[in-house]
Amino acid sequence: MSDKTPRGRAKRTLWWLTGLIVVLAAILGVGVATGQAQWAPKLALDLEGGTQMVLAPEVSGGQDVSSEQLEQAVEIIRQRVDGSGVSEAEIATQGGSNVVVSLPGIPDEETRSLIQASANMEFRPVITMGSFTAVPEDQRTPQEEFPEPTGEPQNGSDQNWITPELAAEFEAYDCPTALADPHREDLPTDEAAIVCQPGDEESGQPGVKYIVGPVEVPGTDIAGADYGMASSSTGVSTNQWAVNLSFNGEGADAFREVTQRLTPFQEGDPRKQFAIVLDGTVVSAPQSNAVITDGRAQITGNFTEESASALAEQLKYGALPISFSIESEQQISATLGADQLRLGLIAGLIGLALVAVYSFFQYRLLGLVTIASLGMAGLLTYLAIVLLGWSDNYRLSLAGIAGLIVAIGLTADSFIVYFERIKDELRSGRSLGEAVEYGWLRAKRTVTASKAVNLLAAVVLYFVAVGNVRGFAFTLGLTAVADLVIVFLFTHPVMQLLANTRFFGGGHRLSGLDPSLLGRKPLYQGAGRVRQFTSGPESPAAKKKQKSSKEAARRQTIAERRRAEQQAAMSGGTDPAESSTTAADRTEEQK
């Protein structure tokens, strides 16, 4: 049978906490063993250094870039970087004409391409498709043998867009060579064009080149994009990844017209597809299987979670008004460096030492519970930060370390509230076991409300702030959650166990629970008297009666006082004041 006593519940709770920490450490250990994670947290730009790229804006037609466009570009680049999982990046304008992007560590090619990519996103109907590489010269169709258009194109999918010149260029077009050219010209928006879709090595999908019609929906009409599991018409999950896409009002109307035209084409006809073109490269070319009337589309296919996420990011943050070229790129050292990190850690240790000194001074050896609880909270927070660095590329900045230092005091406050509640119950005459349980009922409401306020403040600060301030808010909120977990799963169970020990339960003078230190009278008063205590405060009637009795005793005559003292001596040591009060009560009753 299971032990349902407080001691048994405490042991089970501590086992649950131990299991949680072991599982988190095991997950991290697997990541370290496979080379995907590390035991130390990742550090941000201000502590580790990284890469600085100066981006020069480029606008079609050589137009000047306005300050509003540049500010919008900074915000969208920041969203792109954050969306790619790179945290603690610094993005700002320089001299009113350039954008400086500083990233911790060395960014991979995917991140670099995402920053550089222009927002020239377009939705174009596919007219025809062909081989990714150029057709060998000896196999090409002579230009004069291509049929001439039969008339003016009627819509974006009309094959009359394909002239003999365009058809010959399409056969000779080599996508690998074209994609490697960094100086590709922008595609015409009102004419047919040749575009390429690179192959996907993971899925084994080969590269394709297309002839596409004019732009029918610009990327600026995209309202949002995300990814998730696709579902059937009945709402059942198909266990396939999909990208969800939504348009604004103008985009919804334009996309409805496109899908009305493309959907009736037969399966396998290239004209059933529309190409999503980003900076001249096709990122996806899905078929239109239904007319989209509400501006909400779902793109399905052979997506993995990574490819679905990448496409969603490209669609969501594709509306950058200008494109950029990397003017310069260099490695930068830590802006604060190892000295600031060392000083920050020293400040944290000083704060921890001060909390320890206060705890031992105020609570004697009960302060060990405070130190142990802080240690467990620190361990849980450390594992969470390292795991987030592995899963979401979270990086710890100096502002984040400041949040951890501030959290030392906030976390210790929870334990102090609990201990003071226990001492209040002890003063009222309860045993330590009862005081722990009754004190916990009162303390947990206060602690929960306090941490809820801390967490709410951290969440608000995180979403309204930018840059390093978000790092401070994040660690502050993370430690608030860790504090709640520890005070419920560690501090209270440990106190339940200590209440059953002789040292703490017996009120040893070094335990911090000595009755004399709490201002509580001993249970045995001497001369056969036992301390009396009530379970609650005195009633107003009792207080009124006591006050009137004291007033009556003050008004006694000398004879009445002497008679009271004689009665006290005869009763065997009763306090004369008490006897006087009793005599006064009798006098009042006789009156």
Coordinates of C-alpha atoms in Angstrom, one line a residue, residues 268-517:
G268 CA -0.2 16.7 -65.4
D269 CA -0.7 19.9 -67.4
P270 CA 2.0 22.5 -66.4
R271 CA -0.6 25.2 -66.6
K272 CA -2.3 23.8 -63.5
Q273 CA 0.6 25.1 -61.5
F274 CA 1.6 28.5 -60.3
A275 CA 5.2 29.4 -59.4
I276 CA 6.1 31.3 -56.2
V277 CA 9.2 33.2 -57.3
L278 CA 11.5 34.9 -54.8
D279 CA 14.3 37.0 -56.2
G280 CA 14.1 35.3 -59.6
T281 CA 14.2 31.7 -58.2
V282 CA 11.2 29.4 -57.8
V283 CA 10.8 28.3 -54.2
S284 CA 7.7 26.3 -54.9
A285 CA 5.4 25.5 -57.8
P286 CA 2.2 23.8 -56.4
Q287 CA -0.8 22.8 -58.4
S288 CA -4.2 24.5 -58.0
N289 CA -6.6 21.7 -56.9
A290 CA -9.5 24.0 -55.7
V291 CA -10.8 27.5 -56.2
I292 CA -9.7 29.6 -53.2
T293 CA -12.4 32.1 -52.4
D294 CA -11.4 33.2 -48.9
G295 CA -7.8 34.1 -49.4
R296 CA -6.6 31.1 -47.4
A297 CA -4.6 28.5 -49.2
Q298 CA -2.7 25.3 -48.1
I299 CA 0.3 24.1 -50.0
T300 CA 1.0 20.4 -49.7
G301 CA 3.6 18.1 -51.2
N302 CA 6.7 16.1 -50.2
F303 CA 7.5 18.5 -47.4
T304 CA 9.7 17.7 -44.4
E305 CA 9.3 19.8 -41.3
E306 CA 12.4 21.7 -42.2
S307 CA 11.4 22.4 -45.8
A308 CA 7.9 23.4 -44.7
S309 CA 9.3 25.7 -42.1
A310 CA 11.7 27.2 -44.6
L311 CA 9.0 27.9 -47.2
A312 CA 6.7 29.4 -44.6
E313 CA 9.5 31.8 -43.5
Q314 CA 10.2 32.8 -47.1
L315 CA 6.5 33.5 -47.6
K316 CA 6.0 35.3 -44.3
Y317 CA 9.0 37.6 -44.5
G318 CA 9.2 37.9 -48.2
A319 CA 7.8 41.4 -48.5
L320 CA 11.0 43.3 -48.2
P321 CA 10.7 46.5 -50.3
I322 CA 14.3 46.6 -51.4
S323 CA 17.1 44.1 -52.0
F324 CA 20.6 44.1 -50.5
S325 CA 24.1 43.2 -51.4
I326 CA 26.8 42.4 -48.9
E327 CA 29.2 45.3 -49.1
S328 CA 31.5 44.0 -46.4
E329 CA 31.7 41.1 -44.0
Q330 CA 34.1 40.6 -41.1
Q331 CA 34.6 38.7 -37.9
I332 CA 34.2 40.8 -34.7
S333 CA 35.3 40.1 -31.2
A334 CA 33.0 40.2 -28.2
T335 CA 31.8 43.7 -27.6
L336 CA 31.9 43.2 -23.8
G337 CA 34.4 40.4 -23.6
A338 CA 35.5 37.9 -21.1
D339 CA 36.1 40.5 -18.4
Q340 CA 32.5 41.6 -18.4
L341 CA 31.3 38.0 -18.3
R342 CA 33.7 37.3 -15.4
L343 CA 32.4 40.4 -13.5
G344 CA 28.9 39.4 -14.1
L345 CA 29.5 35.9 -12.7
I346 CA 31.2 37.4 -9.7
A347 CA 28.2 39.7 -9.1
G348 CA 26.0 36.7 -9.2
L349 CA 28.1 34.8 -6.7
I350 CA 28.2 37.9 -4.4
G351 CA 24.4 38.1 -4.6
L352 CA 24.1 34.4 -3.8
A353 CA 26.6 34.8 -0.8
L354 CA 24.5 37.6 0.6
V355 CA 21.4 35.6 0.4
A356 CA 23.1 32.7 2.1
V357 CA 24.4 35.0 4.9
Y358 CA 20.9 36.4 5.5
S359 CA 19.3 33.0 5.4
F360 CA 21.8 31.6 8.1
F361 CA 21.4 34.7 10.2
Q362 CA 17.6 34.7 10.1
Y363 CA 16.9 31.0 10.0
R364 CA 20.0 29.3 11.3
L365 CA 20.4 25.8 9.7
L366 CA 17.0 26.1 8.1
G367 CA 18.9 28.4 5.7
L368 CA 20.4 25.2 4.2
V369 CA 16.9 24.6 2.6
T370 CA 17.1 28.0 1.0
I371 CA 20.6 27.3 -0.4
A372 CA 19.6 23.8 -1.6
S373 CA 16.4 25.2 -3.3
L374 CA 18.4 27.9 -5.0
G375 CA 20.8 25.3 -6.3
M376 CA 18.0 23.1 -7.6
A377 CA 16.4 26.1 -9.3
G378 CA 19.8 27.1 -10.8
L379 CA 20.3 23.5 -12.1
L380 CA 16.8 23.4 -13.7
T381 CA 17.3 26.8 -15.3
Y382 CA 20.7 25.9 -16.6
L383 CA 19.4 22.7 -18.3
A384 CA 16.5 24.7 -19.8
I385 CA 18.9 27.3 -21.3
V386 CA 21.3 24.7 -22.7
L387 CA 18.4 22.7 -24.2
L388 CA 16.9 25.9 -25.7
G389 CA 20.3 26.7 -27.2
W390 CA 20.2 23.3 -28.9
S391 CA 16.6 23.2 -30.1
D392 CA 16.0 26.9 -30.8
N393 CA 19.5 28.4 -31.0
Y394 CA 18.9 30.5 -27.9
R395 CA 22.0 32.4 -26.9
L396 CA 22.7 33.9 -23.5
S397 CA 23.7 37.5 -23.4
L398 CA 24.9 39.7 -20.6
A399 CA 21.4 41.1 -20.2
G400 CA 20.2 37.5 -19.8
I401 CA 22.8 37.0 -17.1
A402 CA 21.5 40.1 -15.4
G403 CA 18.1 38.6 -15.4
L404 CA 19.5 35.5 -13.7
I405 CA 21.2 37.5 -11.0
V406 CA 18.0 39.5 -10.3
A407 CA 16.1 36.2 -10.1
I408 CA 18.3 35.0 -7.2
G409 CA 16.6 37.5 -4.8
L410 CA 13.1 36.9 -6.4
T411 CA 13.5 33.1 -5.9
A412 CA 14.8 33.4 -2.3
D413 CA 11.7 35.5 -1.6
S414 CA 9.4 32.5 -2.2
F415 CA 11.3 30.5 0.4
I416 CA 11.2 33.3 2.9
V417 CA 7.5 33.7 2.6
Y418 CA 7.0 30.0 3.2
F419 CA 9.3 30.0 6.3
E420 CA 7.6 33.0 7.8
R421 CA 4.2 31.3 7.4
I422 CA 5.6 28.3 9.2
K423 CA 6.9 30.4 12.1
D424 CA 3.5 32.2 12.4
E425 CA 1.9 28.8 12.8
L426 CA 4.5 27.7 15.4
R427 CA 3.8 30.9 17.4
S428 CA 0.1 30.0 17.5
G429 CA 1.0 26.8 19.3
R430 CA 1.1 24.2 16.5
S431 CA 3.6 21.4 16.2
L432 CA 6.2 21.7 13.4
G433 CA 4.4 19.0 11.3
E434 CA 1.1 20.9 11.6
A435 CA 2.9 24.3 11.0
V436 CA 4.4 23.0 7.8
E437 CA 1.1 21.9 6.4
Y438 CA -1.0 24.9 7.5
G439 CA 1.8 27.3 6.6
W440 CA 2.1 25.8 3.1
L441 CA -1.7 26.3 2.5
R442 CA -1.2 30.0 3.2
A443 CA 2.2 30.5 1.6
K444 CA 1.5 28.8 -1.8
R445 CA -1.2 31.2 -2.7
T446 CA 1.1 34.2 -2.0
V447 CA 4.0 32.6 -3.9
T448 CA 1.8 31.6 -6.9
A449 CA 0.4 35.2 -7.1
S450 CA 3.8 36.7 -6.9
K451 CA 5.3 34.5 -9.6
A452 CA 2.3 35.1 -11.8
V453 CA 3.0 38.8 -11.6
N454 CA 6.7 38.3 -12.3
L455 CA 5.9 36.1 -15.3
L456 CA 3.4 38.5 -16.7
A457 CA 5.8 41.4 -16.4
A458 CA 8.5 39.4 -18.2
V459 CA 6.1 38.4 -21.0
V460 CA 5.0 42.0 -21.6
L461 CA 8.6 43.2 -21.5
Y462 CA 9.7 40.5 -23.9
F463 CA 7.1 41.5 -26.6
V464 CA 7.4 45.3 -26.3
A465 CA 11.2 45.4 -26.2
V466 CA 13.9 44.7 -28.8
G467 CA 17.5 43.6 -28.7
N468 CA 19.2 42.7 -25.5
V469 CA 16.3 43.8 -23.3
R470 CA 14.4 40.8 -24.6
G471 CA 17.2 38.6 -23.2
F472 CA 16.7 40.0 -19.8
A473 CA 12.9 39.5 -20.0
F474 CA 13.3 35.9 -21.2
T475 CA 15.6 34.8 -18.3
L476 CA 13.4 36.6 -15.8
G477 CA 10.3 34.7 -17.0
L478 CA 12.2 31.4 -17.2
T479 CA 13.4 31.7 -13.6
A480 CA 9.9 32.5 -12.4
V481 CA 8.7 29.2 -13.9
A482 CA 11.6 27.3 -12.4
D483 CA 11.0 28.9 -9.0
L484 CA 7.4 27.7 -9.0
V485 CA 8.5 24.2 -10.0
I486 CA 11.1 24.1 -7.2
V487 CA 9.0 25.5 -4.4
F488 CA 6.3 23.0 -5.1
L489 CA 8.4 19.9 -5.9
F490 CA 11.4 20.5 -3.7
T491 CA 11.1 23.1 -0.9
H492 CA 7.8 22.0 0.5
P493 CA 8.6 18.2 0.4
V494 CA 12.0 18.8 2.1
M495 CA 10.2 20.7 4.9
Q496 CA 7.8 17.9 5.3
L497 CA 10.7 15.5 5.8
L498 CA 12.6 17.8 8.1
A499 CA 9.5 18.1 10.3
N500 CA 9.9 14.4 11.2
T501 CA 13.5 14.8 12.3
R502 CA 14.5 15.2 15.9
F503 CA 16.8 18.2 15.2
F504 CA 14.2 20.3 13.5
G505 CA 11.0 18.8 14.9
G506 CA 12.3 19.1 18.4
G507 CA 13.1 22.8 18.0
H508 CA 16.9 22.7 18.4
R509 CA 18.3 26.1 19.1
L510 CA 20.4 25.9 15.8
S511 CA 17.5 24.7 13.7
G512 CA 15.9 28.1 13.4
L513 CA 12.7 26.8 14.9
D514 CA 13.6 27.2 18.6
P515 CA 10.4 28.4 20.5
S516 CA 12.4 30.9 22.5
L517 CA 13.6 32.6 19.2

